[in-house]
PDB file of C-alpha atoms in Angstrom:
ATOM      1  CA  MET A 138      -6.838  21.056  -9.925  1.00  0.00           C
ATOM      2  CA  ALA A 139      -8.016  19.406 -13.170  1.00  0.00           C
ATOM      3  CA  ILE A 140      -4.537  17.911 -13.849  1.00  0.00           C
ATOM      4  CA  LEU A 141      -3.553  17.385 -10.012  1.00  0.00           C
ATOM      5  CA  GLY A 142      -6.506  15.189  -9.296  1.00  0.00           C
ATOM      6  CA  PRO A 143      -5.941  12.418 -11.714  1.00  0.00           C
ATOM      7  CA  PHE A 144      -2.182  12.757 -11.084  1.00  0.00           C
ATOM      8  CA  LEU A 145      -2.740  12.037  -7.180  1.00  0.00           C
ATOM      9  CA  LEU A 146      -5.039   9.170  -7.774  1.00  0.00           C
ATOM     10  CA  GLY A 147      -2.616   7.604 -10.383  1.00  0.00           C
ATOM     11  CA  VAL A 148       0.124   7.821  -7.902  1.00  0.00           C
ATOM     12  CA  LEU A 149      -2.074   6.308  -5.120  1.00  0.00           C
ATOM     13  CA  PHE A 150      -2.874   3.297  -7.488  1.00  0.00           C
ATOM     14  CA  LEU A 151       0.825   2.913  -8.274  1.00  0.00           C
ATOM     15  CA  SER A 152       1.414   2.924  -4.432  1.00  0.00           C
ATOM     16  CA  GLU A 153      -1.262   0.308  -4.015  1.00  0.00           C
ATOM     17  CA  LEU A 154       0.366  -1.915  -6.613  1.00  0.00           C
ATOM     18  CA  PHE A 155       3.739  -1.326  -5.063  1.00  0.00           C
ATOM     19  CA  VAL A 156       2.823  -2.333  -1.576  1.00  0.00           C
ATOM     20  CA  LEU A 157       1.406  -5.689  -3.116  1.00  0.00           C
ATOM     21  CA  GLY A 158       4.948  -6.141  -4.810  1.00  0.00           C
ATOM     22  CA  ALA A 159       6.679  -5.271  -1.504  1.00  0.00           C
ATOM     23  CA  PHE A 160       4.730  -8.114   0.332  1.00  0.00           C
ATOM     24  CA  GLY A 161       5.465 -10.407  -2.390  1.00  0.00           C
ATOM     25  CA  TYR A 162       9.198  -9.537  -2.286  1.00  0.00           C
ATOM     26  CA  TRP A 163       9.276  -9.964   1.434  1.00  0.00           C
ATOM     27  CA  GLY A 164       7.510 -13.200   1.316  1.00  0.00           C
ATOM     28  CA  PHE A 165      10.052 -14.531  -1.215  1.00  0.00           C
ATOM     29  CA  HIS A 166      13.106 -13.493   0.735  1.00  0.00           C
ATOM     30  CA  MET A 167      12.135 -14.150   4.300  1.00  0.00           C
ATOM     31  CA  VAL A 168      11.746 -17.916   4.201  1.00  0.00           C
ATOM     32  CA  SER A 169      13.522 -20.768   2.265  1.00  0.00           C
ATOM     33  CA  GLY A 170      12.546 -23.674   0.384  1.00  0.00           C
ATOM     34  CA  PHE A 171       9.037 -24.108  -1.141  1.00  0.00           C
ATOM     35  CA  SER A 172       7.285 -22.051   1.361  1.00  0.00           C
ATOM     36  CA  LYS A 173       8.965 -19.001  -0.048  1.00  0.00           C
ATOM     37  CA  TYR A 174       6.936 -19.444  -3.047  1.00  0.00           C
ATOM     38  CA  VAL A 175       3.690 -19.957  -1.146  1.00  0.00           C
ATOM     39  CA  LEU A 176       4.459 -16.781   0.924  1.00  0.00           C
ATOM     40  CA  CYS A 177       5.350 -14.771  -2.060  1.00  0.00           C
ATOM     41  CA  LEU A 178       1.738 -15.389  -3.656  1.00  0.00           C
ATOM     42  CA  ALA A 179      -0.254 -15.588  -0.092  1.00  0.00           C
ATOM     43  CA  ALA A 180       1.073 -12.446   1.542  1.00  0.00           C
ATOM     44  CA  PRO A 181       0.030  -9.966  -1.414  1.00  0.00           C
ATOM     45  CA  LEU A 182      -3.070 -12.072  -1.966  1.00  0.00           C
ATOM     46  CA  LEU A 183      -4.302 -11.405   1.444  1.00  0.00           C
ATOM     47  CA  VAL A 184      -3.447  -7.770   1.506  1.00  0.00           C
ATOM     48  CA  ALA A 185      -5.276  -7.272  -1.804  1.00  0.00           C
ATOM     49  CA  ILE A 186      -8.492  -9.139  -0.347  1.00  0.00           C
ATOM     50  CA  PHE A 187      -8.231  -6.800   2.652  1.00  0.00           C
ATOM     51  CA  TRP A 188      -7.762  -3.782   0.590  1.00  0.00           C
ATOM     52  CA  GLY A 189     -10.760  -4.695  -1.629  1.00  0.00           C
ATOM     53  CA  MET A 190     -13.216  -5.534   1.403  1.00  0.00           C
ATOM     54  CA  LEU A 191     -12.284  -2.391   3.405  1.00  0.00           C
ATOM     55  CA  LEU A 192     -10.188   0.223   1.340  1.00  0.00           C
ATOM     56  CA  SER A 193     -11.362   0.245  -2.260  1.00  0.00           C
ATOM     57  CA  PRO A 194     -13.894   2.717  -3.616  1.00  0.00           C
ATOM     58  CA  LYS A 195     -16.318   0.133  -3.815  1.00  0.00           C
ATOM     59  CA  ALA A 196     -15.515  -1.656  -0.663  1.00  0.00           C
ATOM     60  CA  SER A 197     -18.220  -4.313   0.571  1.00  0.00           C
ATOM     61  CA  ILE A 198     -17.609  -3.051   4.234  1.00  0.00           C
ATOM     62  CA  PRO A 199     -18.005   0.787   4.117  1.00  0.00           C
ATOM     63  CA  ILE A 200     -15.990   2.582   6.668  1.00  0.00           C
ATOM     64  CA  PRO A 201     -15.563   6.318   7.450  1.00  0.00           C
ATOM     65  CA  ILE A 202     -13.060   8.206   5.514  1.00  0.00           C
ATOM     66  CA  SER A 203     -10.918   9.113   8.447  1.00  0.00           C
ATOM     67  CA  LEU A 204     -10.719   5.387   9.418  1.00  0.00           C
ATOM     68  CA  ARG A 205      -9.990   4.538   5.918  1.00  0.00           C
ATOM     69  CA  THR A 206      -7.281   6.925   5.729  1.00  0.00           C
ATOM     70  CA  LEU A 207      -5.527   5.550   8.795  1.00  0.00           C
ATOM     71  CA  ILE A 208      -5.819   1.902   7.815  1.00  0.00           C
ATOM     72  CA  GLN A 209      -4.408   2.952   4.385  1.00  0.00           C
ATOM     73  CA  LEU A 210      -1.483   4.483   6.037  1.00  0.00           C
ATOM     74  CA  THR A 211      -1.110   1.542   8.197  1.00  0.00           C
ATOM     75  CA  VAL A 212      -0.976  -0.935   5.130  1.00  0.00           C
ATOM     76  CA  PHE A 213       1.593   1.474   3.432  1.00  0.00           C
ATOM     77  CA  ALA A 214       3.567   1.592   6.607  1.00  0.00           C
ATOM     78  CA  ALA A 215       3.451  -2.384   6.720  1.00  0.00           C
ATOM     79  CA  GLY A 216       4.663  -2.656   3.006  1.00  0.00           C
ATOM     80  CA  ALA A 217       7.458  -0.186   4.002  1.00  0.00           C
ATOM     81  CA  ILE A 218       8.470  -2.362   6.936  1.00  0.00           C
ATOM     82  CA  ALA A 219       8.292  -5.382   4.704  1.00  0.00           C
ATOM     83  CA  LEU A 220      10.818  -3.711   2.430  1.00  0.00           C
ATOM     84  CA  TYR A 221      13.083  -2.679   5.256  1.00  0.00           C
ATOM     85  CA  THR A 222      13.259  -6.050   6.623  1.00  0.00           C
ATOM     86  CA  SER A 223      14.121  -7.340   3.219  1.00  0.00           C
ATOM     87  CA  GLY A 224      17.167  -5.083   3.234  1.00  0.00           C
ATOM     88  CA  HIS A 225      15.823  -2.089   1.238  1.00  0.00           C
ATOM     89  CA  SER A 226      15.811   0.635   3.693  1.00  0.00           C
ATOM     90  CA  LYS A 227      16.012   3.633   1.303  1.00  0.00           C
ATOM     91  CA  SER A 228      13.310   2.180  -0.831  1.00  0.00           C
ATOM     92  CA  ALA A 229      11.201   1.698   2.031  1.00  0.00           C
ATOM     93  CA  LEU A 230      11.539   5.180   3.381  1.00  0.00           C
ATOM     94  CA  ILE A 231      10.979   6.753  -0.267  1.00  0.00           C
ATOM     95  CA  PHE A 232       7.937   4.631  -0.628  1.00  0.00           C
ATOM     96  CA  PHE A 233       6.398   5.527   2.549  1.00  0.00           C
ATOM     97  CA  LEU A 234       6.774   9.170   2.133  1.00  0.00           C
ATOM     98  CA  ILE A 235       5.444   9.279  -1.384  1.00  0.00           C
ATOM     99  CA  ALA A 236       2.457   7.020  -0.624  1.00  0.00           C
ATOM    100  CA  SER A 237       1.438   8.962   2.671  1.00  0.00           C
ATOM    101  CA  ILE A 238       2.057  12.254   1.205  1.00  0.00           C
ATOM    102  CA  ASP A 239       0.022  11.351  -1.755  1.00  0.00           C
ATOM    103  CA  LEU A 240      -2.661  10.052   0.349  1.00  0.00           C
ATOM    104  CA  LEU A 241      -2.875  12.999   2.660  1.00  0.00           C
ATOM    105  CA  LEU A 242      -3.154  15.315  -0.454  1.00  0.00           C
ATOM    106  CA  ILE A 243      -5.993  13.405  -1.601  1.00  0.00           C
ATOM    107  CA  ARG A 244      -7.686  13.776   1.462  1.00  0.00           C
ATOM    108  CA  PHE A 245      -7.035  17.500   1.723  1.00  0.00           C
ATOM    109  CA  PHE A 246      -8.378  18.198  -1.764  1.00  0.00           C
ATOM    110  CA  ARG A 247     -11.152  15.786  -1.143  1.00  0.00           C
ATOM    111  CA  LEU A 248     -10.620  13.604  -4.179  1.00  0.00           C
TER     112      LEU A 248
END
């Protein structure tokens, strides 16, 4: 457990970064012109603000762990959908499977 805990938390952190990248990639490839640059920056920024307010360990709005897990899974699913709609269906599936299994293992082991 001494090695598994930090590994699972590290994978969760990388999943959080990946979901921000997925929303940025989606924003850049879904529209054209100058608005793609705006959406490329705005989409991950909004997700990061939402994550920080509700889902981070030091969230300003505390919510029960079961609800937090459900919202985290929803954000990961939305990131996977963003990748899927951008044309990366295999990456979306792999990302969602890794992120959701990792999050559920973290909750199972109460890390």
